[in-house]
PDB file of C-alpha atoms in Angstrom:
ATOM      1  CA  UNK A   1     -12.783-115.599 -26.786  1.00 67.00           C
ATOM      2  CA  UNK A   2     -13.606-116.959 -30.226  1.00 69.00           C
ATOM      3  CA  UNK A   3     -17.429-117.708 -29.731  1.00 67.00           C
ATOM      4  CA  UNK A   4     -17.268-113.497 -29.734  1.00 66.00           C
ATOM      5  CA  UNK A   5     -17.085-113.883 -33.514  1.00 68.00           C
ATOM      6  CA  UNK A   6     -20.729-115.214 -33.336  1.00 71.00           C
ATOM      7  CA  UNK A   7     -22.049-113.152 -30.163  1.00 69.00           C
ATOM      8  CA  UNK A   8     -21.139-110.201 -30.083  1.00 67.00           C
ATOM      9  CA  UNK A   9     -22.823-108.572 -32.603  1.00 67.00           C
ATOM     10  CA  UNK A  10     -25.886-110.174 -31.276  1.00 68.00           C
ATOM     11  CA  UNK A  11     -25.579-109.520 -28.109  1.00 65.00           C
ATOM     12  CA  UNK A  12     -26.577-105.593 -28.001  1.00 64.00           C
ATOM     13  CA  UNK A  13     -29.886-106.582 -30.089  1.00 69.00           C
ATOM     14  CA  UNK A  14     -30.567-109.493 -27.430  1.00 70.00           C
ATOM     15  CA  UNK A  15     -30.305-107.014 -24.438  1.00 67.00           C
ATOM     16  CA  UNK A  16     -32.576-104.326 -26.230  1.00 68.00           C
ATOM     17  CA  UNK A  17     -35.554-107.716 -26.403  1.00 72.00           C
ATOM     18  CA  UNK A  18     -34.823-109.892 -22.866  1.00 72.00           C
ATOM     19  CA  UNK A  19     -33.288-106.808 -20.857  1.00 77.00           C
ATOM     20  CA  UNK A  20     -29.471-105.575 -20.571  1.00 80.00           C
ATOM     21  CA  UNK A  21     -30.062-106.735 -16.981  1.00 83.00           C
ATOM     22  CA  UNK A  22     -30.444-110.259 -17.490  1.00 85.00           C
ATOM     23  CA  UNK A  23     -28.161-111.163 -20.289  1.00 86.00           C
ATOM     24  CA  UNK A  24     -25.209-109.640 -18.033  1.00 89.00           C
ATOM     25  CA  UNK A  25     -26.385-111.881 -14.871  1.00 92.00           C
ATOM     26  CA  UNK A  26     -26.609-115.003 -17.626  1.00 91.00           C
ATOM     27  CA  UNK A  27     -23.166-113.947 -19.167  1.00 91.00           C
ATOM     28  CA  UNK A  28     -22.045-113.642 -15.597  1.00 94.00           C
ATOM     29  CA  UNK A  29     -23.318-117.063 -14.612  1.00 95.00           C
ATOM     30  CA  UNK A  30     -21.676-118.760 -17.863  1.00 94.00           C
ATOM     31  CA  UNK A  31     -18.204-117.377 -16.642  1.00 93.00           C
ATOM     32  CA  UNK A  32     -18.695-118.656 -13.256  1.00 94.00           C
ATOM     33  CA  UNK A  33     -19.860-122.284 -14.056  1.00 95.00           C
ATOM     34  CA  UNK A  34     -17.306-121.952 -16.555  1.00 94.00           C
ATOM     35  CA  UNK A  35     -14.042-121.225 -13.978  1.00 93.00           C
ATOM     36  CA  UNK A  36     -15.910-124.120 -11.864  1.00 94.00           C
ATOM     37  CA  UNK A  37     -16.107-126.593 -14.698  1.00 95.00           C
ATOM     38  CA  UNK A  38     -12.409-125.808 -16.489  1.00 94.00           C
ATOM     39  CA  UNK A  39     -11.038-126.172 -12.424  1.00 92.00           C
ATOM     40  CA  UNK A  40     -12.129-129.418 -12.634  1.00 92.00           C
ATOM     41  CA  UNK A  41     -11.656-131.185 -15.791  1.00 92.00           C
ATOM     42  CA  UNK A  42     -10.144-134.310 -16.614  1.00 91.00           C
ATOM     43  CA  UNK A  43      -9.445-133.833 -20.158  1.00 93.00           C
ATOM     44  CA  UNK A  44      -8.334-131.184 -22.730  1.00 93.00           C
ATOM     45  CA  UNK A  45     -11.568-131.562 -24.488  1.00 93.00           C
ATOM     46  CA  UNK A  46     -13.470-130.717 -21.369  1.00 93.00           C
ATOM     47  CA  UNK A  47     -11.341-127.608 -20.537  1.00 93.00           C
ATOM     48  CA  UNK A  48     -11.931-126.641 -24.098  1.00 92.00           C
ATOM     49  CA  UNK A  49     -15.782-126.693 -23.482  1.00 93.00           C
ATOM     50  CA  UNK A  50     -15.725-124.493 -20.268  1.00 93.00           C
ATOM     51  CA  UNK A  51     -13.218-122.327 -21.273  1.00 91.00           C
ATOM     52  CA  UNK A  52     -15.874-121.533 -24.895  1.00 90.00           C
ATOM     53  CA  UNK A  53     -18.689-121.391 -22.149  1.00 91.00           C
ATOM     54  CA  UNK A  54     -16.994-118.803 -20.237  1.00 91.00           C
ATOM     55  CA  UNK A  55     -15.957-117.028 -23.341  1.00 88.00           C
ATOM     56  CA  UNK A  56     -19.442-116.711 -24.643  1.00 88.00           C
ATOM     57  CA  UNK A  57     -20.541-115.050 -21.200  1.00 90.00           C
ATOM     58  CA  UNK A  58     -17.150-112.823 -21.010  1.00 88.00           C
ATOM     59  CA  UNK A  59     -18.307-111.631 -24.563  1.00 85.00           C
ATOM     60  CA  UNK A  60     -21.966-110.766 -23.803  1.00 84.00           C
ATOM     61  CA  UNK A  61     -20.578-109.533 -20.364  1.00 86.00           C
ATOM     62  CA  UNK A  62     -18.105-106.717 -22.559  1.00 83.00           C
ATOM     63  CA  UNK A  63     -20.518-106.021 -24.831  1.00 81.00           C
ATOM     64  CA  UNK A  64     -23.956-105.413 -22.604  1.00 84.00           C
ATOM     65  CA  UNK A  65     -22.496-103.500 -20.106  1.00 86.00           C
ATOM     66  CA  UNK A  66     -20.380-101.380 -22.212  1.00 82.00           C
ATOM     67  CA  UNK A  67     -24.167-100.693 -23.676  1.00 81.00           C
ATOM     68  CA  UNK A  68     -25.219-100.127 -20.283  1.00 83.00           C
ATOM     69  CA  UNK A  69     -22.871 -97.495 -18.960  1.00 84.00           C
ATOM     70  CA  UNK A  70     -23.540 -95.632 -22.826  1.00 81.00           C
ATOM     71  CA  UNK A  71     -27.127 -95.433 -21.972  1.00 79.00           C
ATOM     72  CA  UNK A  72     -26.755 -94.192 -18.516  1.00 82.00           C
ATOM     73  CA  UNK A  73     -24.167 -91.850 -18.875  1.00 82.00           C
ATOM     74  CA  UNK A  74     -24.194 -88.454 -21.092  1.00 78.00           C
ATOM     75  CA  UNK A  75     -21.858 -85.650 -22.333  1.00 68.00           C
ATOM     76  CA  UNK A  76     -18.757 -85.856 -19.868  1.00 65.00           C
ATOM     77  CA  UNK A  77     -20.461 -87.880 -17.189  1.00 76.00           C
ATOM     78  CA  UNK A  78     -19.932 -90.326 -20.219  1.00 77.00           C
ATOM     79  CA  UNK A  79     -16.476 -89.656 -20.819  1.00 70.00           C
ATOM     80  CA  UNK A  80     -15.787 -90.313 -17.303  1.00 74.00           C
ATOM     81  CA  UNK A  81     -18.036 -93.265 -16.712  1.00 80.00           C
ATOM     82  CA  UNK A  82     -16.471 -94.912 -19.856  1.00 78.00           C
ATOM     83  CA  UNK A  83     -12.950 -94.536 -18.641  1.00 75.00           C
ATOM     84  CA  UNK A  84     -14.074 -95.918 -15.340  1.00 80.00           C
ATOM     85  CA  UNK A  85     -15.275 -99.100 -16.963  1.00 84.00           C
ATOM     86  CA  UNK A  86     -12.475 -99.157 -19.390  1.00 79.00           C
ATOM     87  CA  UNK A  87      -9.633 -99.183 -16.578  1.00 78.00           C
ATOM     88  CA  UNK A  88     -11.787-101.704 -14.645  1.00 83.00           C
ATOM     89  CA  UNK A  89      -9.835-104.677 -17.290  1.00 79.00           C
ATOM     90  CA  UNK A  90      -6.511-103.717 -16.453  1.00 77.00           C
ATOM     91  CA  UNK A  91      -7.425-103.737 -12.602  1.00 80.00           C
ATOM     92  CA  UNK A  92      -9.001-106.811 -12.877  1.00 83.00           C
ATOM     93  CA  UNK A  93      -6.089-108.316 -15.185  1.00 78.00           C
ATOM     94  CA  UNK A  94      -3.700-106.888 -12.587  1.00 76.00           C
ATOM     95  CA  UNK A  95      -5.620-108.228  -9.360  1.00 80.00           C
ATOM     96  CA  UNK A  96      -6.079-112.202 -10.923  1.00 81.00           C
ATOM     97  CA  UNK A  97      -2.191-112.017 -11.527  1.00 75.00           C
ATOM     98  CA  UNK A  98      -1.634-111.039  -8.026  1.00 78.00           C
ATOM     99  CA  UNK A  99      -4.132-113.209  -6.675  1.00 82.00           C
ATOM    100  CA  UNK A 100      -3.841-116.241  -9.154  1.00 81.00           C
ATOM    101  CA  UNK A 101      -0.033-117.407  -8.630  1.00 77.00           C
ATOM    102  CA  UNK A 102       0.161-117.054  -5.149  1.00 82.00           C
ATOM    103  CA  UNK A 103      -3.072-119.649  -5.064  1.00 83.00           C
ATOM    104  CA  UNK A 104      -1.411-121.763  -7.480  1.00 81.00           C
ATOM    105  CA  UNK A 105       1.605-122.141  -5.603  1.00 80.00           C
ATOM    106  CA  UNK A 106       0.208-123.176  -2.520  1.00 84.00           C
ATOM    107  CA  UNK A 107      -2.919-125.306  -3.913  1.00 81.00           C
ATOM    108  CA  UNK A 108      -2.329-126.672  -7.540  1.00 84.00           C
ATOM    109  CA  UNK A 109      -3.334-124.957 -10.620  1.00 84.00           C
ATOM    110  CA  UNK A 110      -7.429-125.791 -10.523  1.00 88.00           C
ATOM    111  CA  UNK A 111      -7.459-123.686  -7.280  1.00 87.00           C
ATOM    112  CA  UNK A 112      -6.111-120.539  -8.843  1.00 84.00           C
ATOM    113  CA  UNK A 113      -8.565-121.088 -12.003  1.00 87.00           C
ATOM    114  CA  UNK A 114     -11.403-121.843  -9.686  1.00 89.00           C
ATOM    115  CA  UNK A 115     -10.820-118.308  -8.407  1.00 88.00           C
ATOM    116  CA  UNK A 116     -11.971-116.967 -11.651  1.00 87.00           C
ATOM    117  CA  UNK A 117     -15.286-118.506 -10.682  1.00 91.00           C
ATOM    118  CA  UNK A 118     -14.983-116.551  -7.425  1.00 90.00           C
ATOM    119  CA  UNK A 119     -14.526-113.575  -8.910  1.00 91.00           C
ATOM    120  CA  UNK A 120     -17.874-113.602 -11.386  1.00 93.00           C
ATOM    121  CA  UNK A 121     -19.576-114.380  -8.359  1.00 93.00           C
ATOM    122  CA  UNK A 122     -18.679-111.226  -6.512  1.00 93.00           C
ATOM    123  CA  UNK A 123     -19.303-109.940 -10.476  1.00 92.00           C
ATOM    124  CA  UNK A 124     -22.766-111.319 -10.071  1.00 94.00           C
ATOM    125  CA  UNK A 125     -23.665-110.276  -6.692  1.00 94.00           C
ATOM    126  CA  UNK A 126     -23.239-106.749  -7.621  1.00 91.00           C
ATOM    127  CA  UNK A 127     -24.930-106.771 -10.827  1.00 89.00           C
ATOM    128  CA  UNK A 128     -27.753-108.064  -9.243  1.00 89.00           C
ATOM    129  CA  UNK A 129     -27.488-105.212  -6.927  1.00 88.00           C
ATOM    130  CA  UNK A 130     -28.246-102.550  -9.337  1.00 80.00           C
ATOM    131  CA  UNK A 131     -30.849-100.857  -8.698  1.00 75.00           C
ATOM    132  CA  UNK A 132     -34.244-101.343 -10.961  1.00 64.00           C
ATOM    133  CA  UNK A 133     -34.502 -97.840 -11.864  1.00 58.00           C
ATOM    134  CA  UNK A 134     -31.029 -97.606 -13.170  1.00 58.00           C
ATOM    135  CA  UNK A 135     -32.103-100.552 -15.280  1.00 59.00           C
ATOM    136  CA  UNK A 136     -35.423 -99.069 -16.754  1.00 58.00           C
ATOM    137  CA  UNK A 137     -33.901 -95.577 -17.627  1.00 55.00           C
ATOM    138  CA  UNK A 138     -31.053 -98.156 -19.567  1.00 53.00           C
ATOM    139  CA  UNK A 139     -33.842 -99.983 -21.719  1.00 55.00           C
ATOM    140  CA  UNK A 140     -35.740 -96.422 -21.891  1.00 55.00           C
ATOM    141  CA  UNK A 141     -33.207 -94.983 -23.643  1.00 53.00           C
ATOM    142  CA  UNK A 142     -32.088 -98.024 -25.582  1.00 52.00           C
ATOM    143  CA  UNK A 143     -33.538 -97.602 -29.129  1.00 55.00           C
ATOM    144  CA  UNK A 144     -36.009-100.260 -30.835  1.00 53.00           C
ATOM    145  CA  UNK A 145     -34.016-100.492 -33.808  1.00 57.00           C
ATOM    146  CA  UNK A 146     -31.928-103.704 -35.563  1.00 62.00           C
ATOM    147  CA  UNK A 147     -28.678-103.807 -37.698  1.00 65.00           C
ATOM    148  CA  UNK A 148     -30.628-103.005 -40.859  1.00 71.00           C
ATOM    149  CA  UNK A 149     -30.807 -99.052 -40.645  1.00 76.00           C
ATOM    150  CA  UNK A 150     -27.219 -98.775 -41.056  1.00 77.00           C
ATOM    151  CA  UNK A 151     -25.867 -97.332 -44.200  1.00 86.00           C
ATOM    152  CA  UNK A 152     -23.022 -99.002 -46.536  1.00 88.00           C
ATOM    153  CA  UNK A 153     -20.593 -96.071 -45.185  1.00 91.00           C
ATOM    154  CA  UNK A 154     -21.611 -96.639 -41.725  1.00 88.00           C
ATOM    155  CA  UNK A 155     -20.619-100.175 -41.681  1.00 87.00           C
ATOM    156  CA  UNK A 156     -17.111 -99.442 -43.197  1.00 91.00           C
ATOM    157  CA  UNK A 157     -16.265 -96.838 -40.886  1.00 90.00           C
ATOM    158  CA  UNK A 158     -17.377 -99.173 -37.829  1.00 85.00           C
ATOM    159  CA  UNK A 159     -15.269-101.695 -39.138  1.00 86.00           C
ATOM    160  CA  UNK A 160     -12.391 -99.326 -39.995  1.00 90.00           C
ATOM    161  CA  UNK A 161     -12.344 -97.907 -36.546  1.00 84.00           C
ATOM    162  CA  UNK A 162     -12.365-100.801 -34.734  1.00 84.00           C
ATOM    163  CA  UNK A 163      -9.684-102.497 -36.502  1.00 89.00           C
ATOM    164  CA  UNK A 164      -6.771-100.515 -34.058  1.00 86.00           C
ATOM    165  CA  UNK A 165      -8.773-101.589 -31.339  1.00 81.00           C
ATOM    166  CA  UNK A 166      -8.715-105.550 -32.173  1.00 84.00           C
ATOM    167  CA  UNK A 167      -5.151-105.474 -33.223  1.00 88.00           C
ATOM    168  CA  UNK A 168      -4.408-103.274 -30.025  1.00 83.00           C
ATOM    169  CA  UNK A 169      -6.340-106.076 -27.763  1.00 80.00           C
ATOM    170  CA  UNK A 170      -4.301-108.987 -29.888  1.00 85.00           C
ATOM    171  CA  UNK A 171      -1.034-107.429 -28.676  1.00 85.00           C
ATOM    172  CA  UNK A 172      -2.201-106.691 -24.711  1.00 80.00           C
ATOM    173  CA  UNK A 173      -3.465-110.678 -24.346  1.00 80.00           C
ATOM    174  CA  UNK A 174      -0.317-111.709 -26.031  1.00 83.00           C
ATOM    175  CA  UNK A 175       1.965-110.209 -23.796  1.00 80.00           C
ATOM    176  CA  UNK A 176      -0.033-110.832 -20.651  1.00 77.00           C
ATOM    177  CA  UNK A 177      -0.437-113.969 -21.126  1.00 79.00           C
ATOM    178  CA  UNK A 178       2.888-115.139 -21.823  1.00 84.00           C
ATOM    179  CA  UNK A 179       5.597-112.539 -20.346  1.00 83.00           C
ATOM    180  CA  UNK A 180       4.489-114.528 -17.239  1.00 82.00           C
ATOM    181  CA  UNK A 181       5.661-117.719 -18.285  1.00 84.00           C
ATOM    182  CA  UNK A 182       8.776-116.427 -20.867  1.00 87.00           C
ATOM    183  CA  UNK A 183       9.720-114.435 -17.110  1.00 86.00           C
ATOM    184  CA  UNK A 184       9.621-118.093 -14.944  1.00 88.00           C
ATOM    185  CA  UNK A 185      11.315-119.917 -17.632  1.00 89.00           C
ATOM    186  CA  UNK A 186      14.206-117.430 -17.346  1.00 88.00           C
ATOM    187  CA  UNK A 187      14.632-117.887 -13.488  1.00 89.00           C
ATOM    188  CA  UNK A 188      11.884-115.691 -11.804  1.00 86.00           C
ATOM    189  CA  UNK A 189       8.829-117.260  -9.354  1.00 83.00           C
ATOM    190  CA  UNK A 190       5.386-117.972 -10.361  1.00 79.00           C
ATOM    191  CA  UNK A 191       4.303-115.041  -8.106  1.00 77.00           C
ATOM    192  CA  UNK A 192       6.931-112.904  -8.957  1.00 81.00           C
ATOM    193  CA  UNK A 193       6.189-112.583 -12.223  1.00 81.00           C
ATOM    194  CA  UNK A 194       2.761-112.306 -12.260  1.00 76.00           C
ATOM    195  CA  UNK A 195       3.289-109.571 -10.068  1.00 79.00           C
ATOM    196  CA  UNK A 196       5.678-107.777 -12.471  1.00 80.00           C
ATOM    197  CA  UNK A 197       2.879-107.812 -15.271  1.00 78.00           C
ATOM    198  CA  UNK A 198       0.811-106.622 -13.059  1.00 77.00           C
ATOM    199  CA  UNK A 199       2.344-103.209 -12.207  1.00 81.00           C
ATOM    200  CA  UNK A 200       2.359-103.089 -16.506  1.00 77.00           C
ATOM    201  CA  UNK A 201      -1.097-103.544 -15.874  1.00 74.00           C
ATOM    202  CA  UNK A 202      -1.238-100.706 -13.398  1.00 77.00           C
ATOM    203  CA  UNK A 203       0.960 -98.613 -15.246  1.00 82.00           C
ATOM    204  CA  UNK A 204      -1.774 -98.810 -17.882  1.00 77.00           C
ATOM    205  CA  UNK A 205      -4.604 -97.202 -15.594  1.00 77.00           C
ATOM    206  CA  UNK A 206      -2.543 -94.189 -14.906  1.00 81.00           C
ATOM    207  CA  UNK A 207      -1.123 -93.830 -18.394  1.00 81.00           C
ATOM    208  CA  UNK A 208      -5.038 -94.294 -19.713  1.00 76.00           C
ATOM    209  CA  UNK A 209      -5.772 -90.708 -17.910  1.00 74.00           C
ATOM    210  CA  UNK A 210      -2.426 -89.038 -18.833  1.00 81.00           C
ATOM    211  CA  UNK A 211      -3.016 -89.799 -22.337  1.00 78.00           C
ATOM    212  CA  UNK A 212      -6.554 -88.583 -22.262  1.00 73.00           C
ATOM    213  CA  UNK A 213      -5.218 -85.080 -21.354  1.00 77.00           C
ATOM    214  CA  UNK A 214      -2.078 -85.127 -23.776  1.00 82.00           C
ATOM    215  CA  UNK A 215      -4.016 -85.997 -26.730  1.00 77.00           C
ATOM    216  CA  UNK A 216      -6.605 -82.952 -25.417  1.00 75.00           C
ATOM    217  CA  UNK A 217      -3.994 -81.192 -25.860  1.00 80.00           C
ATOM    218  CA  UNK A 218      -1.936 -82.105 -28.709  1.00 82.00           C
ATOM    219  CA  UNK A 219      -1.753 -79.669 -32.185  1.00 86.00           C
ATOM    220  CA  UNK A 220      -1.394 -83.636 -33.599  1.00 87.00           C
ATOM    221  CA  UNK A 221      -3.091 -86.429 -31.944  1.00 83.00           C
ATOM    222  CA  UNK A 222      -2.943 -88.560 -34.669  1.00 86.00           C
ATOM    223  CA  UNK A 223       1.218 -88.431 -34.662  1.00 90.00           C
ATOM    224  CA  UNK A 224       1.371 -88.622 -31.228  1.00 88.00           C
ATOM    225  CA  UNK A 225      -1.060 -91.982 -31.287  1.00 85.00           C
ATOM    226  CA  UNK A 226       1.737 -93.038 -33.499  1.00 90.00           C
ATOM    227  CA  UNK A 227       4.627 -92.275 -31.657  1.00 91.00           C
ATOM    228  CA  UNK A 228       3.598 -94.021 -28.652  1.00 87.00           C
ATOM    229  CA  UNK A 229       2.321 -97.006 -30.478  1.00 88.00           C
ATOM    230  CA  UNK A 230       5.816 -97.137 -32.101  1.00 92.00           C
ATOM    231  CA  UNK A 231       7.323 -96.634 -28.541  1.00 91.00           C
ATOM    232  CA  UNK A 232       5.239 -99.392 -27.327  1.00 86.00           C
ATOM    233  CA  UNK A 233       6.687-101.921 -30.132  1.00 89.00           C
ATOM    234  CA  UNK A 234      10.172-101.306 -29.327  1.00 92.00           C
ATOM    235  CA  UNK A 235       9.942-102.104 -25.834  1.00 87.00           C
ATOM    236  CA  UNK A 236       8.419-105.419 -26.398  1.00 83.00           C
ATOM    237  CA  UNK A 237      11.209-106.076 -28.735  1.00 87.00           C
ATOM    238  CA  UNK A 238      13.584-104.962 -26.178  1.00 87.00           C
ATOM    239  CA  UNK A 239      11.882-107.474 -23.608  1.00 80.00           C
TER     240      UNK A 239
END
């Protein structure tokens, strides 16, 4: 995911000249040859260069569609469309842990990464789908406008607020992406444990809409943000 340092701030002024459209199907297409390429390379230096060509399309992937579903959606079909597309990652996460080991057991490793590849296809397929007027009334309502009309203030607060986010998504890929392996060095099955984090990754959907309504509802939403986050910390520890 590091070539998102350099794209994705980019990547929403790209869509608004060459189409939100495209640039998904092209980001799409980069994670695909990507999962093809990395499933077959001989050397580390060659997995590093398809796993930084899938990242860049994973990054303008996240970035352009997020735009997408912002300039389709309004008011609370917006809310709802957003938390739609926001539990789509843990899904996802849940269904390649699910699907991933058990392929990897019975074919080798470059069989369960070559499913990724699978996976932006169907991805692809879909997007490609979409139906043109859908993608006008996106670029109708996607301003002409750069990074230059925002203010000083602006850019601190937009870097203030999405600090929790990036630390937040730090924490998430580090535990997915090793409890798996911490789990089969203590005893358990490839499948087994990837199965495990995925019910965490379940778990997340459901707790995604309960917190919605709690924090609706809270006097203090800002404590109770806290609490949980706290909560969160000590049963990683506890793992």
């Amino acid at each position: 995911m590091l070539p998102g340092v350099a794209f994705a701030l980019p990547g929403g002024l790209l869509g608004q000249r060459f189409g939100d459209k495209r640039l998904v199907l092209i980001g799409l297409g980069l994670m695909g040859v990507g999962g093809l390429w990395l499933a077959s390379a001989s050397s580390l230096a060659e997995a590093d260069a398809a796993r930084f060509t899938s990242g860049i399309g994973a990054v303008m992937l996240n970035v352009l569609v997020t735009k997408m579903v912002t300039d389709l959606f309004d008011g609370n079909e917006r809310l709802l469309a957003m938390s739609v597309l926001i539990n789509s990652w843990p899904v996802g996460i849940g269904l390649a842990l699910l699907v991933i080991g058990p392929l990897a057991e019975l074919g080798g490793w470059r069989w369960g990464i070559a499913a990724s590849a699978g996976f932006a296809a169907i991805g692809f397929a879909l997007v490609s789908a979409l139906p043109r007027s859908a993608v006008t009334l996106s670029q109708d309502r996607s301003p002409g406008i750069g990074l230059g009309v925002l203010t000083r203030r602006e850019w601190r607060l937009l870097t203030i607020g999405s600090l929790p986010w990036l630390f937040y998504n730090a924490a998430f890929q580090i535990a997915i992406s090793f409890l798996p392996s911490f789990l089969v060095g203590n005893g358990w099955g490839i499948a087994s444990s990837g199965s495990l984090v995925a019910l965490n990754t379940v778990l997340f959907v459901v707790s995604v809409q309960i917190g919605g309504v709690l924090l609706k509802r809270a006097t203090d939403p800002d404590r109770l943000c806290h609490v949980t986050i706290v909560g969160w910390c000590m049963t990683l520890l506890l793992i």
